Every structure is written in structure tokens, then in C-alpha cells.
Amino acid sequence: MSDKLIYSYFPGCTLKNKAKELDAFARFSAKALGFELQEIQEWQCCGGVYPMGSLEVAPKLSSVRALADARDHEQDLVTLCSACYNVLKQVNRDMTEDENTILKANNYLSADGIEYHGETKVLHFLEILRDVIGWDKVKAAVKNPLKGKKIGAYYGCLLLRPSEVLQFDDPENPKIIEDFITAIGATPVIFAQRNECCGAYAQFENPSIPESRAKAILGNAEDFGAEVLVTSCPLCRYNLIKNRKDSKLDVIYFSELLAEALGVKEEALSSLEKEAANA
């Protein structure tokens, strides 16, 4: 690509601690594909869960700040975490359609000189690969095709629902991650539980729910021949690994496979090691 594309980047809390590899692999992969993730300064946690109360405004303010910052830089706002994507996208919708949220959020933020009305486009990293770079160019950039690997795409629920707001993919029959798997030379495995909730949010109320959901998801993927699962959700990955018990399936971030295919995985790992050494 002739001119480098620069996106405002919202990493989210988990990618700064427990999911640093999701972040690092994506950053180095972006560079290899000709675009840059420019991290927003002084971003705050999105909350991790979209507040369902119709009068809940305060929990949305950090997202509005991030959205306004990207707008002010004339950039689209990109994230990698499924939960962050879900929250940012829904809050952005509120700031275009919900008069209560628009009024109260802008009243709160006016002291900082911020007024926002949904001008920013929110993208997941995978949408950049599909809609901006294109699968053909991703395929052309691959240095280490992952031939022979049978990979199951685990979407979970946060990337896909509510579908009328997120518009990420068909919520019943998504294909973006399968297309990604194909582009890097591997074989996608379609299994029935790939877009079902892993139950992680019920962990504290009833641990048996995420345990049974993880068993169903992993078992179904194995039955269809998957050798590994990929996801973009740190919470899903944690829950599936925590509850995999007798399952042999590993669960990794999609960005790790992308970095491996593009030949930048070792460089990304080295950067993480240096960061840890300097911490």
C-alpha cells in the first residue's frame, strides 16, 4: 500500500496485562500489512460490559471520550477485544440515536470541551483485514502459509450481537474468521457452537454454567476435527482454557496466527520479552 493508513487504537485494559500477546501480534501484523495502530492517549476502561439500564450514562463516558478523540484526529477507532468492540459500538450508536444519552453525556463532558454526536466509525481489527486490506492482499503478504492446520473459529456472542448495532457479520452464520483462516493458508473447521456464548459472565453467580458451556463448545469443535480454536475475546479464551478439563484443544488469539503467517511472530514475542524485562 502506498500511503500508510493510521487508525486510532483503543487497546482496552486486558490487552495491557493478561492479553498482551493479542495486542503485540496485532501491532506487528498491522505494520507488515501497511497500517498503523496509534494508541489513544489517556484512554480509560470501557467497562467491559455495555450498561443495559436506559438511564445509565456515567459508565459510557470513557467510551465517548475515546470516540471523540478519534473523531478529533480524523481517524476511525479500532479495537481488538470483542468486549471493547461491543461496548464502543453500542455507545456510539447511543450517541447518534438516544437523546437521553446524548444530552447527559455531553453535559458531563462539556467541562472538558467535549461534544460528541456519533461521528466516529468503530472497527474491529478483523474488519480492516476484510474491508480495507482485503483477503487477497492478506494472502499475498503471507510468508509462512499454515497449510495442514485445521482451525475452528470461535466467535462467542460479543462480536455478533446485537447484530443490528454491531453489523460485524451474519450472527447466525458468520464467515469473517473462516475467511481469515483461509487467507493465511489454513483450513477452517465449521462447528455448531462457534457463535454460542461461553457463559463466562455467569462465573460468579453459577460456575456450572461456564463449565458446561465450555465443555459443549470444545467438544463440538473437536468432534468436527478442529485442532485449535482462535478467538479475539480475552474473556472467552480464559473461560475456555480454565474449563477445558479433558479437552486437548488449545485456544489462541487470531492475531497470533496472523503474526505467524506473516513472519513477524518472533519479533512480536521478542518485544514482549523486552517489555517484561524492563518492567
mmCIF file of C-alpha atoms in Angstrom:
data_model
loop_
_atom_site.group_PDB
_atom_site.id
_atom_site.type_symbol
_atom_site.label_atom_id
_atom_site.label_comp_id
_atom_site.label_asym_id
_atom_site.label_seq_id
_atom_site.Cartn_x
_atom_site.Cartn_y
_atom_site.Cartn_z
ATOM 1 C CA MET A 1 0.000 0.000 0.000
ATOM 2 C CA SER A 2 1.477 3.401 -0.973
ATOM 3 C CA ASP A 3 0.218 5.595 1.869
ATOM 4 C CA LYS A 4 0.198 4.163 5.363
ATOM 5 C CA LEU A 5 -3.222 4.010 6.953
ATOM 6 C CA ILE A 6 -3.311 5.213 10.549
ATOM 7 C CA TYR A 7 -6.103 4.295 12.941
ATOM 8 C CA SER A 8 -6.864 5.485 16.428
ATOM 9 C CA TYR A 9 -6.463 2.451 18.637
ATOM 10 C CA PHE A 10 -8.327 1.520 21.822
ATOM 11 C CA PRO A 11 -6.470 -1.449 23.365
ATOM 12 C CA GLY A 12 -8.593 -1.902 26.465
ATOM 13 C CA CYS A 13 -7.428 -2.980 29.930
ATOM 14 C CA THR A 14 -6.908 -6.693 29.326
ATOM 15 C CA LEU A 15 -4.529 -6.123 26.416
ATOM 16 C CA LYS A 16 -2.272 -4.233 28.818
ATOM 17 C CA ASN A 17 -1.951 -7.164 31.234
ATOM 18 C CA LYS A 18 -3.369 -10.668 30.709
ATOM 19 C CA ALA A 19 -3.709 -10.420 26.913
ATOM 20 C CA LYS A 20 -0.552 -8.554 25.907
ATOM 21 C CA GLU A 21 0.129 -11.074 23.166
ATOM 22 C CA LEU A 22 -3.180 -10.280 21.426
ATOM 23 C CA ASP A 23 -2.014 -6.667 21.245
ATOM 24 C CA ALA A 24 1.619 -7.326 20.263
ATOM 25 C CA PHE A 25 0.870 -9.826 17.499
ATOM 26 C CA ALA A 26 -1.696 -7.454 16.006
ATOM 27 C CA ARG A 27 0.588 -4.413 16.109
ATOM 28 C CA PHE A 28 3.414 -6.183 14.288
ATOM 29 C CA SER A 29 0.986 -7.731 11.827
ATOM 30 C CA ALA A 30 -0.529 -4.332 11.074
ATOM 31 C CA LYS A 31 2.913 -2.956 10.322
ATOM 32 C CA ALA A 32 3.607 -5.855 7.951
ATOM 33 C CA LEU A 33 0.329 -5.154 6.152
ATOM 34 C CA GLY A 34 0.925 -1.415 5.811
ATOM 35 C CA PHE A 35 -1.205 0.174 8.506
ATOM 36 C CA GLU A 36 -0.595 1.541 11.982
ATOM 37 C CA LEU A 37 -2.487 1.377 15.274
ATOM 38 C CA GLN A 38 -1.998 4.724 17.023
ATOM 39 C CA GLU A 39 -2.932 4.242 20.655
ATOM 40 C CA ILE A 40 -5.214 6.875 22.135
ATOM 41 C CA GLN A 41 -3.579 8.819 24.942
ATOM 42 C CA GLU A 42 -5.080 8.597 28.423
ATOM 43 C CA TRP A 43 -7.812 6.160 27.416
ATOM 44 C CA GLN A 44 -9.916 4.670 30.200
ATOM 45 C CA CYS A 45 -11.544 1.251 30.611
ATOM 46 C CA CYS A 46 -14.686 0.839 28.517
ATOM 47 C CA GLY A 47 -16.322 -1.016 31.403
ATOM 48 C CA GLY A 48 -16.169 -4.428 29.761
ATOM 49 C CA VAL A 49 -19.973 -4.708 29.654
ATOM 50 C CA TYR A 50 -22.454 -2.449 27.902
ATOM 51 C CA PRO A 51 -24.776 -0.952 30.561
ATOM 52 C CA MET A 52 -28.317 -2.072 29.829
ATOM 53 C CA GLY A 53 -30.110 0.448 32.064
ATOM 54 C CA SER A 54 -31.748 3.083 29.897
ATOM 55 C CA LEU A 55 -30.661 5.863 32.261
ATOM 56 C CA GLU A 56 -27.095 4.603 32.714
ATOM 57 C CA VAL A 57 -24.821 7.324 31.314
ATOM 58 C CA ALA A 58 -21.767 7.601 33.561
ATOM 59 C CA PRO A 59 -20.411 4.115 32.590
ATOM 60 C CA LYS A 60 -20.480 5.215 28.942
ATOM 61 C CA LEU A 61 -18.376 8.342 29.340
ATOM 62 C CA SER A 62 -14.975 6.692 28.901
ATOM 63 C CA SER A 63 -16.135 5.258 25.581
ATOM 64 C CA VAL A 64 -17.446 8.643 24.472
ATOM 65 C CA ARG A 65 -14.074 10.206 25.299
ATOM 66 C CA ALA A 66 -12.275 7.632 23.153
ATOM 67 C CA LEU A 67 -14.730 8.074 20.301
ATOM 68 C CA ALA A 68 -14.376 11.860 20.427
ATOM 69 C CA ASP A 69 -10.580 11.614 20.477
ATOM 70 C CA ALA A 70 -10.591 9.505 17.299
ATOM 71 C CA ARG A 71 -13.008 11.983 15.700
ATOM 72 C CA ASP A 72 -10.710 14.865 16.589
ATOM 73 C CA HIS A 73 -7.797 13.042 14.928
ATOM 74 C CA GLU A 74 -9.968 12.379 11.865
ATOM 75 C CA GLN A 75 -9.407 8.654 12.247
ATOM 76 C CA ASP A 76 -11.539 5.548 12.590
ATOM 77 C CA LEU A 77 -11.389 3.895 16.004
ATOM 78 C CA VAL A 78 -10.043 0.328 16.041
ATOM 79 C CA THR A 79 -10.053 -2.288 18.772
ATOM 80 C CA LEU A 80 -9.086 -5.965 19.057
ATOM 81 C CA CYS A 81 -11.007 -7.090 22.121
ATOM 82 C CA SER A 82 -14.507 -8.420 21.470
ATOM 83 C CA ALA A 83 -15.865 -6.849 24.660
ATOM 84 C CA CYS A 84 -14.372 -3.414 23.906
ATOM 85 C CA TYR A 85 -15.716 -3.591 20.365
ATOM 86 C CA ASN A 86 -19.187 -4.436 21.643
ATOM 87 C CA VAL A 87 -19.240 -1.593 24.176
ATOM 88 C CA LEU A 88 -17.740 1.051 21.882
ATOM 89 C CA LYS A 89 -20.066 0.186 19.019
ATOM 90 C CA GLN A 90 -23.194 0.272 21.183
ATOM 91 C CA VAL A 91 -22.226 3.506 22.928
ATOM 92 C CA ASN A 92 -21.508 5.075 19.536
ATOM 93 C CA ARG A 93 -24.997 4.102 18.431
ATOM 94 C CA ASP A 94 -26.431 5.704 21.570
ATOM 95 C CA MET A 95 -24.581 8.927 20.799
ATOM 96 C CA THR A 96 -26.388 9.150 17.464
ATOM 97 C CA GLU A 97 -29.860 7.903 18.421
ATOM 98 C CA ASP A 98 -30.566 8.146 22.148
ATOM 99 C CA GLU A 99 -31.423 11.694 23.153
ATOM 100 C CA ASN A 100 -31.066 10.976 26.876
ATOM 101 C CA THR A 101 -27.520 9.657 26.448
ATOM 102 C CA ILE A 102 -26.541 12.429 24.030
ATOM 103 C CA LEU A 103 -27.784 15.171 26.352
ATOM 104 C CA LYS A 104 -26.382 13.811 29.606
ATOM 105 C CA ALA A 105 -23.047 12.592 28.213
ATOM 106 C CA ASN A 106 -22.346 15.910 26.530
ATOM 107 C CA ASN A 107 -23.367 17.806 29.658
ATOM 108 C CA TYR A 108 -20.896 15.758 31.704
ATOM 109 C CA LEU A 109 -18.079 16.182 29.186
ATOM 110 C CA SER A 110 -18.666 19.826 28.322
ATOM 111 C CA ALA A 111 -16.339 20.843 31.170
ATOM 112 C CA ASP A 112 -13.532 19.215 29.184
ATOM 113 C CA GLY A 113 -14.615 20.912 25.984
ATOM 114 C CA ILE A 114 -16.001 17.699 24.508
ATOM 115 C CA GLU A 115 -19.167 17.436 22.456
ATOM 116 C CA TYR A 116 -19.819 14.267 20.507
ATOM 117 C CA HIS A 117 -22.625 13.039 18.261
ATOM 118 C CA GLY A 118 -21.509 9.672 16.896
ATOM 119 C CA GLU A 119 -19.186 10.904 14.132
ATOM 120 C CA THR A 120 -16.574 8.155 14.560
ATOM 121 C CA LYS A 121 -16.557 4.838 12.742
ATOM 122 C CA VAL A 122 -15.747 1.908 15.051
ATOM 123 C CA LEU A 123 -13.896 -1.030 13.535
ATOM 124 C CA HIS A 124 -12.620 -4.364 14.721
ATOM 125 C CA PHE A 125 -9.135 -5.291 13.505
ATOM 126 C CA LEU A 126 -10.665 -8.147 11.504
ATOM 127 C CA GLU A 127 -12.864 -5.667 9.638
ATOM 128 C CA ILE A 128 -9.758 -3.816 8.484
ATOM 129 C CA LEU A 129 -8.376 -7.078 7.112
ATOM 130 C CA ARG A 130 -11.625 -7.859 5.319
ATOM 131 C CA ASP A 131 -12.876 -4.458 4.187
ATOM 132 C CA VAL A 132 -9.753 -2.306 3.821
ATOM 133 C CA ILE A 133 -6.764 -4.549 3.152
ATOM 134 C CA GLY A 134 -8.769 -7.360 1.545
ATOM 135 C CA TRP A 135 -8.232 -11.105 1.877
ATOM 136 C CA ASP A 136 -6.306 -11.302 -1.399
ATOM 137 C CA LYS A 137 -3.689 -8.845 -0.123
ATOM 138 C CA VAL A 138 -3.507 -10.608 3.214
ATOM 139 C CA LYS A 139 -2.911 -13.871 1.382
ATOM 140 C CA ALA A 140 -0.247 -12.252 -0.803
ATOM 141 C CA ALA A 141 1.598 -11.000 2.300
ATOM 142 C CA VAL A 142 1.764 -14.456 3.912
ATOM 143 C CA LYS A 143 5.325 -15.789 4.217
ATOM 144 C CA ASN A 144 4.554 -18.926 6.209
ATOM 145 C CA PRO A 145 1.273 -20.439 4.988
ATOM 146 C CA LEU A 146 -0.292 -22.510 7.772
ATOM 147 C CA LYS A 147 -1.036 -25.428 5.489
ATOM 148 C CA GLY A 148 -2.489 -28.516 7.097
ATOM 149 C CA LYS A 149 -3.737 -26.762 10.237
ATOM 150 C CA LYS A 150 -7.407 -27.347 10.981
ATOM 151 C CA ILE A 151 -8.637 -24.315 12.856
ATOM 152 C CA GLY A 152 -12.005 -23.617 14.405
ATOM 153 C CA ALA A 153 -13.211 -20.014 14.660
ATOM 154 C CA TYR A 154 -14.815 -19.241 17.997
ATOM 155 C CA TYR A 155 -16.839 -16.033 17.741
ATOM 156 C CA GLY A 156 -18.743 -16.141 21.000
ATOM 157 C CA CYS A 157 -21.504 -13.592 21.370
ATOM 158 C CA LEU A 158 -19.885 -10.173 21.811
ATOM 159 C CA LEU A 159 -18.664 -9.811 18.219
ATOM 160 C CA LEU A 160 -22.030 -10.624 16.736
ATOM 161 C CA ARG A 161 -24.838 -9.410 18.986
ATOM 162 C CA PRO A 162 -26.840 -7.228 18.957
ATOM 163 C CA SER A 163 -26.477 -7.726 15.220
ATOM 164 C CA GLU A 164 -28.492 -4.656 14.197
ATOM 165 C CA VAL A 165 -25.955 -2.450 16.000
ATOM 166 C CA LEU A 166 -22.666 -4.280 15.514
ATOM 167 C CA GLN A 167 -23.218 -5.315 11.879
ATOM 168 C CA PHE A 168 -19.971 -7.271 12.113
ATOM 169 C CA ASP A 169 -21.195 -10.356 10.266
ATOM 170 C CA ASP A 170 -24.212 -12.635 9.944
ATOM 171 C CA PRO A 171 -24.920 -13.547 13.605
ATOM 172 C CA GLU A 172 -26.255 -16.989 12.675
ATOM 173 C CA ASN A 173 -23.722 -17.908 10.010
ATOM 174 C CA PRO A 174 -20.623 -15.694 10.300
ATOM 175 C CA LYS A 175 -17.675 -16.230 7.981
ATOM 176 C CA ILE A 176 -15.134 -13.461 8.591
ATOM 177 C CA ILE A 177 -12.833 -15.547 10.792
ATOM 178 C CA GLU A 178 -13.148 -18.544 8.481
ATOM 179 C CA ASP A 179 -12.161 -16.296 5.577
ATOM 180 C CA PHE A 180 -9.220 -15.103 7.658
ATOM 181 C CA ILE A 181 -8.157 -18.683 8.347
ATOM 182 C CA THR A 182 -8.324 -19.467 4.641
ATOM 183 C CA ALA A 183 -6.290 -16.360 3.745
ATOM 184 C CA ILE A 184 -3.389 -17.453 5.950
ATOM 185 C CA GLY A 185 -3.351 -20.883 4.322
ATOM 186 C CA ALA A 186 -5.039 -22.997 6.996
ATOM 187 C CA THR A 187 -8.282 -24.991 6.839
ATOM 188 C CA PRO A 188 -11.331 -23.579 8.668
ATOM 189 C CA VAL A 189 -13.451 -26.010 10.645
ATOM 190 C CA ILE A 190 -17.146 -25.152 10.823
ATOM 191 C CA PHE A 191 -18.810 -26.327 14.041
ATOM 192 C CA ALA A 192 -22.240 -25.638 15.510
ATOM 193 C CA GLN A 193 -21.165 -23.958 18.773
ATOM 194 C CA ARG A 194 -18.867 -21.362 17.202
ATOM 195 C CA ASN A 195 -21.228 -18.421 17.757
ATOM 196 C CA GLU A 196 -22.720 -19.533 21.089
ATOM 197 C CA CYS A 197 -21.960 -17.787 24.379
ATOM 198 C CA CYS A 198 -19.271 -19.377 26.550
ATOM 199 C CA GLY A 199 -21.116 -18.358 29.729
ATOM 200 C CA ALA A 200 -18.158 -16.508 31.249
ATOM 201 C CA TYR A 201 -20.284 -13.703 32.673
ATOM 202 C CA ALA A 202 -22.134 -16.235 34.857
ATOM 203 C CA GLN A 203 -18.919 -17.388 36.572
ATOM 204 C CA PHE A 204 -19.617 -15.769 39.943
ATOM 205 C CA GLU A 205 -23.334 -16.492 40.056
ATOM 206 C CA ASN A 206 -23.205 -20.094 38.882
ATOM 207 C CA PRO A 207 -19.826 -21.617 37.887
ATOM 208 C CA SER A 208 -21.541 -24.669 36.445
ATOM 209 C CA ILE A 209 -22.815 -22.571 33.524
ATOM 210 C CA PRO A 210 -19.410 -21.613 32.051
ATOM 211 C CA GLU A 211 -18.145 -25.126 32.811
ATOM 212 C CA SER A 212 -20.956 -26.781 30.850
ATOM 213 C CA ARG A 213 -20.785 -24.224 28.040
ATOM 214 C CA ALA A 214 -17.010 -24.651 27.648
ATOM 215 C CA LYS A 215 -17.407 -28.430 27.554
ATOM 216 C CA ALA A 216 -20.060 -28.156 24.849
ATOM 217 C CA ILE A 217 -18.054 -25.724 22.723
ATOM 218 C CA LEU A 218 -14.737 -27.568 22.930
ATOM 219 C CA GLY A 219 -16.352 -30.976 22.483
ATOM 220 C CA ASN A 220 -18.292 -29.841 19.437
ATOM 221 C CA ALA A 221 -15.197 -28.302 17.846
ATOM 222 C CA GLU A 222 -13.200 -31.490 18.443
ATOM 223 C CA ASP A 223 -15.987 -33.632 17.002
ATOM 224 C CA PHE A 224 -15.728 -31.661 13.764
ATOM 225 C CA GLY A 225 -11.960 -32.086 13.598
ATOM 226 C CA ALA A 226 -10.601 -28.797 14.921
ATOM 227 C CA GLU A 227 -7.001 -28.937 16.166
ATOM 228 C CA VAL A 228 -7.055 -25.463 17.698
ATOM 229 C CA LEU A 229 -9.566 -22.662 18.301
ATOM 230 C CA VAL A 230 -8.984 -18.975 17.596
ATOM 231 C CA THR A 231 -10.806 -16.063 19.180
ATOM 232 C CA SER A 232 -10.492 -12.319 19.692
ATOM 233 C CA CYS A 233 -12.102 -12.329 23.137
ATOM 234 C CA PRO A 234 -9.787 -12.493 26.184
ATOM 235 C CA LEU A 235 -12.690 -13.453 28.438
ATOM 236 C CA CYS A 236 -13.756 -16.300 26.156
ATOM 237 C CA ARG A 237 -10.192 -17.555 25.910
ATOM 238 C CA TYR A 238 -9.748 -17.500 29.672
ATOM 239 C CA ASN A 239 -13.027 -19.312 30.267
ATOM 240 C CA LEU A 240 -12.465 -21.998 27.643
ATOM 241 C CA ILE A 241 -8.931 -22.724 28.849
ATOM 242 C CA LYS A 242 -9.959 -22.697 32.513
ATOM 243 C CA ASN A 243 -12.737 -25.201 31.891
ATOM 244 C CA ARG A 244 -11.304 -27.399 29.133
ATOM 245 C CA LYS A 245 -10.506 -30.249 31.555
ATOM 246 C CA ASP A 246 -10.096 -33.339 29.337
ATOM 247 C CA SER A 247 -10.122 -31.419 26.052
ATOM 248 C CA LYS A 248 -6.861 -31.294 24.108
ATOM 249 C CA LEU A 249 -7.828 -28.166 22.187
ATOM 250 C CA ASP A 250 -5.699 -25.084 22.665
ATOM 251 C CA VAL A 251 -7.383 -21.688 22.390
ATOM 252 C CA ILE A 252 -5.273 -18.852 20.970
ATOM 253 C CA TYR A 253 -5.780 -15.351 19.664
ATOM 254 C CA PHE A 254 -6.334 -14.905 15.937
ATOM 255 C CA SER A 255 -3.554 -12.310 15.887
ATOM 256 C CA GLU A 256 -1.003 -14.959 16.881
ATOM 257 C CA LEU A 257 -1.834 -16.992 13.777
ATOM 258 C CA LEU A 258 -1.685 -13.853 11.633
ATOM 259 C CA ALA A 259 1.729 -12.906 13.020
ATOM 260 C CA GLU A 260 2.989 -16.436 12.434
ATOM 261 C CA ALA A 261 1.757 -16.452 8.849
ATOM 262 C CA LEU A 262 3.236 -13.011 8.127
ATOM 263 C CA GLY A 263 6.588 -13.974 9.645
ATOM 264 C CA VAL A 264 6.535 -11.438 12.483
ATOM 265 C CA LYS A 265 5.645 -13.684 15.429
ATOM 266 C CA GLU A 266 9.179 -13.965 16.790
ATOM 267 C CA GLU A 267 9.671 -10.209 16.521
ATOM 268 C CA ALA A 268 6.471 -9.639 18.496
ATOM 269 C CA LEU A 269 7.492 -12.165 21.151
ATOM 270 C CA SER A 270 10.882 -10.500 21.448
ATOM 271 C CA SER A 271 9.222 -7.148 22.065
ATOM 272 C CA LEU A 272 7.112 -8.691 24.834
ATOM 273 C CA GLU A 273 10.198 -10.192 26.451
ATOM 274 C CA LYS A 274 11.982 -6.828 26.370
ATOM 275 C CA GLU A 275 8.930 -5.127 27.851
ATOM 276 C CA ALA A 276 8.777 -7.681 30.654
ATOM 277 C CA ALA A 277 12.492 -7.296 31.370
ATOM 278 C CA ASN A 278 12.159 -3.529 31.648
ATOM 279 C CA ALA A 279 9.028 -3.646 33.804
#
